Amino acid sequence: MKNQIIIFDTTLRDGEQVPGSKLNTAEKIKIAYQLEALGVNVIEAGFPISSPGDFEAVEAIAKRIKFATVCALTRAVEKDIDVAADALKQAVAPRIHTGIGTSDFHVYSKLNMNRSSVLEQAIASVKYAKKYVSDVEFYAEDAGRTENQYLAKVVEAVIKAGATVVNIPDTTGFCLPEEYGAKINYLMENVKGIENVIISTHCHNDLGLATANAIAGIENGARQIECTMNGIGERAGNTSLEEVVMIMQKHDRLQFINTINSKLLCETSQMVSDMMQMPIQANKAIVGSNAFAHSSGIHQDGFLKNRENYEIITPEEVGAIDSSIVLTARSGRAALAYRLKNIGFDLTKDEITNLYPEFLEMADKEKEIRDEQLKILIDKASFLNINSQNIQASSVNL
Ligand code: KIV
Ligand code: ZN
């Protein structure tokens, strides 16, 4: 039987911590509706104590979202929890996400506390949040660098205090996938009561391992992934939603399912990018503009013979416009013939061979050859013996 993975989206909270990408309430509401349509199970709407604007946004989202759980972040502090509960009071399914740092870095050099006082505060915060909502998620900040035995003690204690979900963040993106997976496995095997709660991954991308770590987490028993659209978030960002969803979709042997409608991935990604004014890098997996672009001759020839030679995902599966054959000085004859045919010039093999050196000369001077330039190439090509019918077609197109 396949295991259901809960998709917890934190684009509006961790994602919005990206400098310069602040959203207003109206924009946050639009993104929240889109996330709900996409099929996310939990929307982390913000950190209500952080500013009146964030409080207003969480409250507005809580009022409107009908199917997903709406979650608000707090520190393990009563005032934070009071404010979060207030912001969430109209939510159909509210969740308070509270927590405290558990690594020795955080315990001693951030909080100026000790392990036992952190443990006490963790328990107290969960008990306090339970007075307001039944669904309480606890995060052990910097769990990635927390010693496993102490982490297990904290996790067991917060479960006893009533936590329904326990988040194991790799806050600094430090863990290797096998290490992070082993950490989740250690908790699964050593924490009493862990079978009654959901263990969550929350991985940062400082070493480019956020997606790999999240997958290692679910392979070892975690059942919720915290992620953001386009992988945005604090510093190098978070696990990207589109990546984990497509990994689950493409690797059946993992036996995981989720509720995301992958056909809405590109639309959602673009919306987040536009509203946050954060361009998507061209080579970004799944949603980058080059994710379905083929530019070298060998790849283009293989792709044109059978797209599966070079594509493991179809553009339709993720709602991308289409695959493209990009013409550069690395492109071959097959790609040139294909692109010419697309604009109305069905040339023979010999004609393409004659035209190819001219094409390369042009391509060496340019980054990319566009349709208009192909038409110029054809126009100049009559002396190259190109079929006169095609030349006439060209004048119609020009
Ligand atoms: O990275 C982190 O540890 C966090 C927590 C607040 C969940 O974002
Ligand atoms: Zn985070």
XYZ file of C-alpha atoms and ligand atoms in Angstrom:
407
model
C 0.000 0.000 0.000
C 1.233 3.497 -0.831
C 1.941 5.964 1.957
C 0.290 9.365 1.855
C 2.717 12.273 2.298
C 1.256 15.469 3.725
C 2.395 18.520 1.786
C 2.931 21.454 4.155
C 3.592 24.619 2.194
C 5.511 27.404 3.898
C 5.877 29.775 0.935
C 3.932 32.426 2.843
C 6.072 32.090 5.979
C 9.609 30.732 5.418
C 9.377 31.694 1.731
C 8.384 35.225 2.565
C 11.461 35.632 4.770
C 13.424 36.176 1.540
C 14.718 39.769 1.531
C 12.766 41.988 -0.857
C 9.903 39.605 -1.497
C 7.395 40.838 1.056
C 3.745 40.368 0.114
C 0.694 42.349 1.160
C -2.435 40.680 2.527
C -4.288 40.683 -0.810
C -1.341 38.968 -2.515
C -1.057 36.418 0.290
C -4.749 35.583 -0.010
C -4.368 35.003 -3.766
C -1.396 32.695 -3.205
C -3.239 30.844 -0.427
C -6.201 30.175 -2.761
C -3.810 28.967 -5.447
C -2.044 26.659 -2.966
C -5.381 25.233 -1.931
C -6.319 24.636 -5.587
C -2.917 23.011 -6.115
C -3.841 20.507 -3.401
C -1.529 21.350 -0.503
C -2.694 19.915 2.816
C -1.295 22.544 5.185
C -0.699 26.223 4.458
C 1.670 27.946 6.853
C 0.224 31.434 6.523
C 2.683 33.412 8.625
C 4.137 34.347 12.008
C 1.384 36.502 13.544
C 3.358 38.018 16.426
C 6.012 39.310 14.002
C 4.000 42.294 12.716
C 0.425 43.614 12.544
C 0.532 43.013 8.764
C 1.395 39.356 9.227
C -1.330 38.962 11.856
C -3.861 40.465 9.426
C -2.726 38.146 6.610
C -2.940 34.990 8.746
C -6.380 36.031 9.985
C -7.611 36.768 6.456
C -6.334 33.424 5.134
C -7.745 31.521 8.122
C -11.157 33.028 7.416
C -11.163 32.046 3.737
C -9.429 28.667 3.354
C -11.928 25.849 3.607
C -10.104 22.595 2.863
C -6.463 22.940 3.885
C -5.223 23.244 7.460
C -4.092 26.809 8.179
C -1.000 27.001 10.343
C 0.664 29.865 12.207
C 4.222 29.919 13.554
C 5.209 30.905 17.088
C 8.218 30.753 19.354
C 7.751 28.673 22.501
C 6.433 31.751 24.231
C 2.928 32.269 25.651
C 2.418 35.709 24.095
C 3.275 34.359 20.606
C 0.860 31.485 21.096
C -1.956 33.801 22.290
C -1.541 35.977 19.202
C -1.355 33.011 16.815
C -4.498 31.489 18.349
C -6.284 34.799 17.913
C -5.240 35.058 14.240
C -6.403 31.484 13.614
C -9.724 31.625 15.412
C -11.870 31.551 12.274
C -9.971 28.728 10.599
C -11.846 25.522 9.778
C -8.714 23.511 10.618
C -6.255 25.604 12.662
C -2.754 24.481 13.627
C -0.269 26.199 15.935
C 3.374 25.521 15.052
C 5.495 26.223 18.102
C 9.048 25.329 18.986
C 12.505 26.107 20.288
C 16.139 25.477 19.345
C 17.531 22.158 20.536
C 21.087 22.013 19.168
C 23.862 22.968 21.590
C 24.507 26.001 19.390
C 20.972 27.215 19.961
C 20.646 26.076 23.576
C 23.865 27.673 24.813
C 24.824 30.428 22.397
C 21.434 31.674 21.188
C 19.042 31.029 24.059
C 21.523 31.141 26.959
C 19.696 28.205 28.494
C 20.591 24.596 29.202
C 19.191 21.330 27.841
C 16.792 20.727 30.705
C 15.322 24.244 30.690
C 14.806 23.983 26.904
C 13.041 20.669 27.456
C 10.777 22.258 30.080
C 9.945 25.193 27.815
C 9.184 22.865 24.910
C 6.713 20.864 27.027
C 5.115 24.003 28.444
C 4.634 25.584 25.016
C 2.886 22.528 23.591
C 0.608 22.280 26.631
C -0.183 25.970 26.349
C -0.974 25.765 22.604
C -3.233 22.748 23.277
C -5.521 25.023 25.298
C -6.409 26.739 22.051
C -6.266 24.076 19.312
C -6.112 20.311 19.128
C -3.623 20.321 16.254
C -0.247 21.422 17.626
C 2.984 21.000 15.709
C 6.278 21.272 17.580
C 9.573 22.185 15.843
C 12.974 21.360 17.330
C 14.906 24.143 15.629
C 18.322 23.044 14.317
C 17.381 19.397 14.872
C 19.809 18.625 12.042
C 22.697 19.490 14.389
C 21.048 18.257 17.591
C 22.515 15.201 19.272
C 20.086 12.329 18.561
C 19.651 11.126 22.154
C 18.671 14.548 23.427
C 16.460 15.142 20.387
C 14.645 11.866 21.074
C 14.055 12.981 24.667
C 12.536 16.282 23.483
C 10.394 14.591 20.843
C 9.071 12.023 23.330
C 8.277 14.755 25.853
C 6.369 16.978 23.406
C 4.377 13.986 22.147
C 3.436 13.259 25.777
C 2.466 16.916 26.150
C 0.037 16.613 23.223
C 1.888 17.475 20.003
C 0.178 15.946 16.961
C 3.026 16.670 14.531
C 6.744 16.909 15.320
C 8.948 18.804 12.910
C 12.642 17.872 12.631
C 14.151 20.874 10.826
C 17.585 20.830 9.274
C 17.597 24.570 9.881
C 21.094 25.217 8.589
C 20.958 22.746 5.682
C 23.939 20.907 7.141
C 22.917 17.232 7.020
C 23.831 14.733 4.349
C 20.830 12.709 3.136
C 21.947 9.491 4.838
C 22.566 11.382 8.078
C 19.176 13.076 8.000
C 17.467 9.797 7.084
C 19.310 8.052 9.939
C 18.155 10.764 12.346
C 14.508 10.193 11.422
C 15.042 6.452 11.653
C 16.632 6.828 15.102
C 13.591 8.771 16.308
C 11.178 6.252 14.803
C 12.938 3.474 16.685
C 13.653 5.156 19.991
C 10.751 7.484 20.790
C 7.785 6.079 22.703
C 4.465 7.136 21.187
C 5.978 8.263 17.868
C 3.546 5.984 15.994
C 0.696 8.260 17.148
C 2.055 11.437 15.568
C 3.253 12.679 12.203
C 6.969 13.330 11.852
C 7.751 16.203 9.516
C 10.798 17.209 7.455
C 11.797 20.862 7.091
C 15.068 21.056 5.174
C 17.074 24.073 4.133
C 19.196 24.189 1.031
C 22.530 25.643 2.149
C 24.414 22.724 0.583
C 21.879 22.065 -2.174
C 20.559 18.995 -0.328
C 17.125 20.145 0.827
C 15.162 17.971 -1.592
C 17.404 14.916 -1.138
C 17.117 15.273 2.644
C 13.330 15.540 2.572
C 13.131 12.376 0.478
C 15.552 10.595 2.856
C 13.254 11.716 5.674
C 10.115 10.169 4.190
C 11.984 7.012 3.251
C 12.736 6.632 6.953
C 9.266 7.251 8.319
C 8.469 10.977 8.136
C 5.023 11.560 6.639
C 4.956 15.325 6.126
C 7.261 17.470 3.978
C 7.561 21.212 4.612
C 8.426 22.968 1.392
C 7.982 26.121 -0.685
C 7.184 26.901 -4.311
C 10.395 27.393 -6.313
C 12.350 26.387 -3.189
C 12.384 29.950 -1.891
C 13.114 30.662 1.754
C 15.611 31.868 4.293
C 19.191 32.080 2.846
C 19.554 29.364 0.155
C 15.904 28.403 0.547
C 13.862 25.339 1.459
C 12.925 22.021 -0.099
C 11.058 22.886 -3.262
C 7.490 21.661 -3.486
C 7.561 20.946 -7.205
C 10.664 18.781 -6.852
C 9.401 16.497 -4.092
C 6.028 16.130 -5.771
C 7.555 15.087 -9.093
C 10.049 12.740 -7.395
C 7.105 10.929 -5.798
C 5.237 10.906 -9.111
C 8.192 9.620 -11.134
C 9.548 7.022 -8.712
C 6.772 4.564 -8.154
C 9.064 2.237 -6.250
C 9.110 4.762 -3.387
C 5.393 4.011 -2.894
C 4.394 7.542 -1.880
C 1.359 9.521 -2.918
C 0.265 13.096 -2.323
C -2.725 15.244 -3.174
C -0.986 17.760 -5.454
C -2.391 18.392 -8.934
C 0.943 18.521 -10.739
C -0.637 20.212 -13.777
C -0.859 23.402 -11.712
C 2.814 23.457 -10.725
C 4.086 25.851 -13.408
C 1.149 28.236 -13.018
C 1.646 28.365 -9.236
C 5.387 28.757 -9.565
C 4.951 31.698 -11.964
C 2.388 33.354 -9.726
C 4.709 33.159 -6.700
C 7.647 34.391 -8.750
C 5.678 37.354 -10.153
C 4.161 38.402 -6.863
C 7.387 38.065 -4.901
C 9.415 39.568 -7.744
C 11.791 36.656 -7.519
C 12.763 35.403 -10.989
C 12.999 31.640 -11.414
C 16.464 30.544 -12.527
C 16.294 29.187 -16.083
C 17.692 25.778 -15.146
C 15.434 25.325 -12.088
C 14.169 21.734 -11.994
C 10.552 21.292 -13.155
C 9.584 24.973 -13.488
C 12.636 26.726 -15.006
C 12.318 28.073 -18.552
C 14.984 25.618 -19.726
C 13.480 22.582 -17.980
C 12.069 21.385 -21.332
C 14.525 23.092 -23.720
C 16.971 21.027 -25.758
C 19.952 22.768 -27.264
C 22.850 20.493 -28.110
C 22.866 18.599 -31.412
C 23.117 15.142 -29.839
C 20.242 15.808 -27.436
C 18.075 17.418 -30.108
C 18.531 14.545 -32.519
C 17.700 12.020 -29.765
C 14.724 14.031 -28.535
C 13.275 14.376 -32.053
C 13.516 10.604 -32.561
C 11.795 9.878 -29.229
C 11.220 12.546 -26.564
C 11.765 9.968 -23.827
C 15.411 9.772 -24.886
C 15.911 13.083 -23.098
C 12.753 13.877 -21.108
C 11.585 12.085 -17.959
C 8.626 14.411 -17.445
C 6.281 15.737 -20.103
C 5.532 19.476 -20.101
C 1.797 18.639 -19.810
C 2.356 16.797 -16.520
C 3.493 20.008 -14.839
C 1.505 22.500 -16.915
C 4.530 23.829 -18.842
C 3.909 25.304 -22.293
C 5.863 22.770 -24.383
C 9.295 21.347 -24.996
C 11.474 23.475 -27.204
C 14.356 22.982 -29.593
C 16.725 25.897 -29.094
C 19.062 26.703 -31.962
C 22.629 27.557 -30.998
C 26.062 26.906 -32.478
C 25.879 23.512 -30.706
C 22.737 22.468 -32.598
C 22.775 19.885 -35.340
C 21.125 19.395 -38.716
C 18.104 17.553 -37.271
C 17.236 20.507 -35.062
C 17.725 22.986 -37.899
C 15.433 20.932 -40.166
C 12.818 20.649 -37.411
C 12.755 24.368 -36.639
C 12.640 25.303 -40.332
C 9.730 22.908 -40.853
C 7.897 24.571 -37.947
C 7.995 27.896 -39.792
C 6.987 26.447 -43.151
C 10.205 25.302 -44.844
C 10.251 21.582 -45.416
C 13.807 21.157 -46.757
C 15.404 18.004 -48.097
C 18.460 16.445 -46.452
C 20.737 17.914 -49.142
C 19.259 21.359 -48.750
C 19.825 21.229 -45.003
C 23.399 20.086 -45.581
C 23.960 23.028 -47.904
C 22.440 25.488 -45.484
C 24.121 24.171 -42.335
C 27.524 25.963 -42.660
C 25.698 29.287 -43.168
C 23.612 28.533 -40.103
C 26.712 27.772 -38.000
C 28.375 30.990 -39.110
C 25.343 32.942 -37.952
C 24.990 30.906 -34.736
C 28.632 31.468 -33.777
C 27.886 35.188 -33.642
C 24.638 34.878 -31.693
C 23.601 33.348 -28.378
C 20.473 31.822 -29.917
C 18.944 31.758 -33.424
C 15.308 32.818 -33.468
C 12.654 32.281 -36.164
C 13.168 35.752 -37.670
C 16.859 35.011 -38.169
C 16.057 31.640 -39.736
C 13.912 33.450 -42.275
C 16.821 35.775 -43.100
C 19.023 32.697 -43.529
C 16.520 31.158 -45.942
C 16.195 34.424 -47.826
C 19.902 34.532 -48.468
C 19.944 30.865 -49.422
C 18.599 30.826 -52.983
C 22.155 30.455 -54.296
C 22.477 27.336 -52.145
C 20.141 25.378 -54.413
C 17.208 25.407 -52.098
C 13.935 24.299 -53.575
C 12.184 27.285 -55.148
C 8.779 26.245 -53.752
C 10.182 26.624 -50.263
C 11.689 29.980 -51.119
C 8.262 31.139 -52.236
C 6.788 29.868 -48.978
C 9.364 31.977 -47.226
C 8.258 35.196 -48.923
C 4.677 34.502 -47.758
C 5.934 34.054 -44.186
C 8.199 37.043 -44.179
O 14.209 26.318 9.617
C 13.587 26.233 10.686
O 14.035 25.628 11.659
C 12.292 26.875 10.747
C 11.461 26.629 11.968
C 10.924 27.895 12.511
C 10.385 25.620 11.657
O 11.870 27.530 9.823
Zn 12.998 27.106 7.990
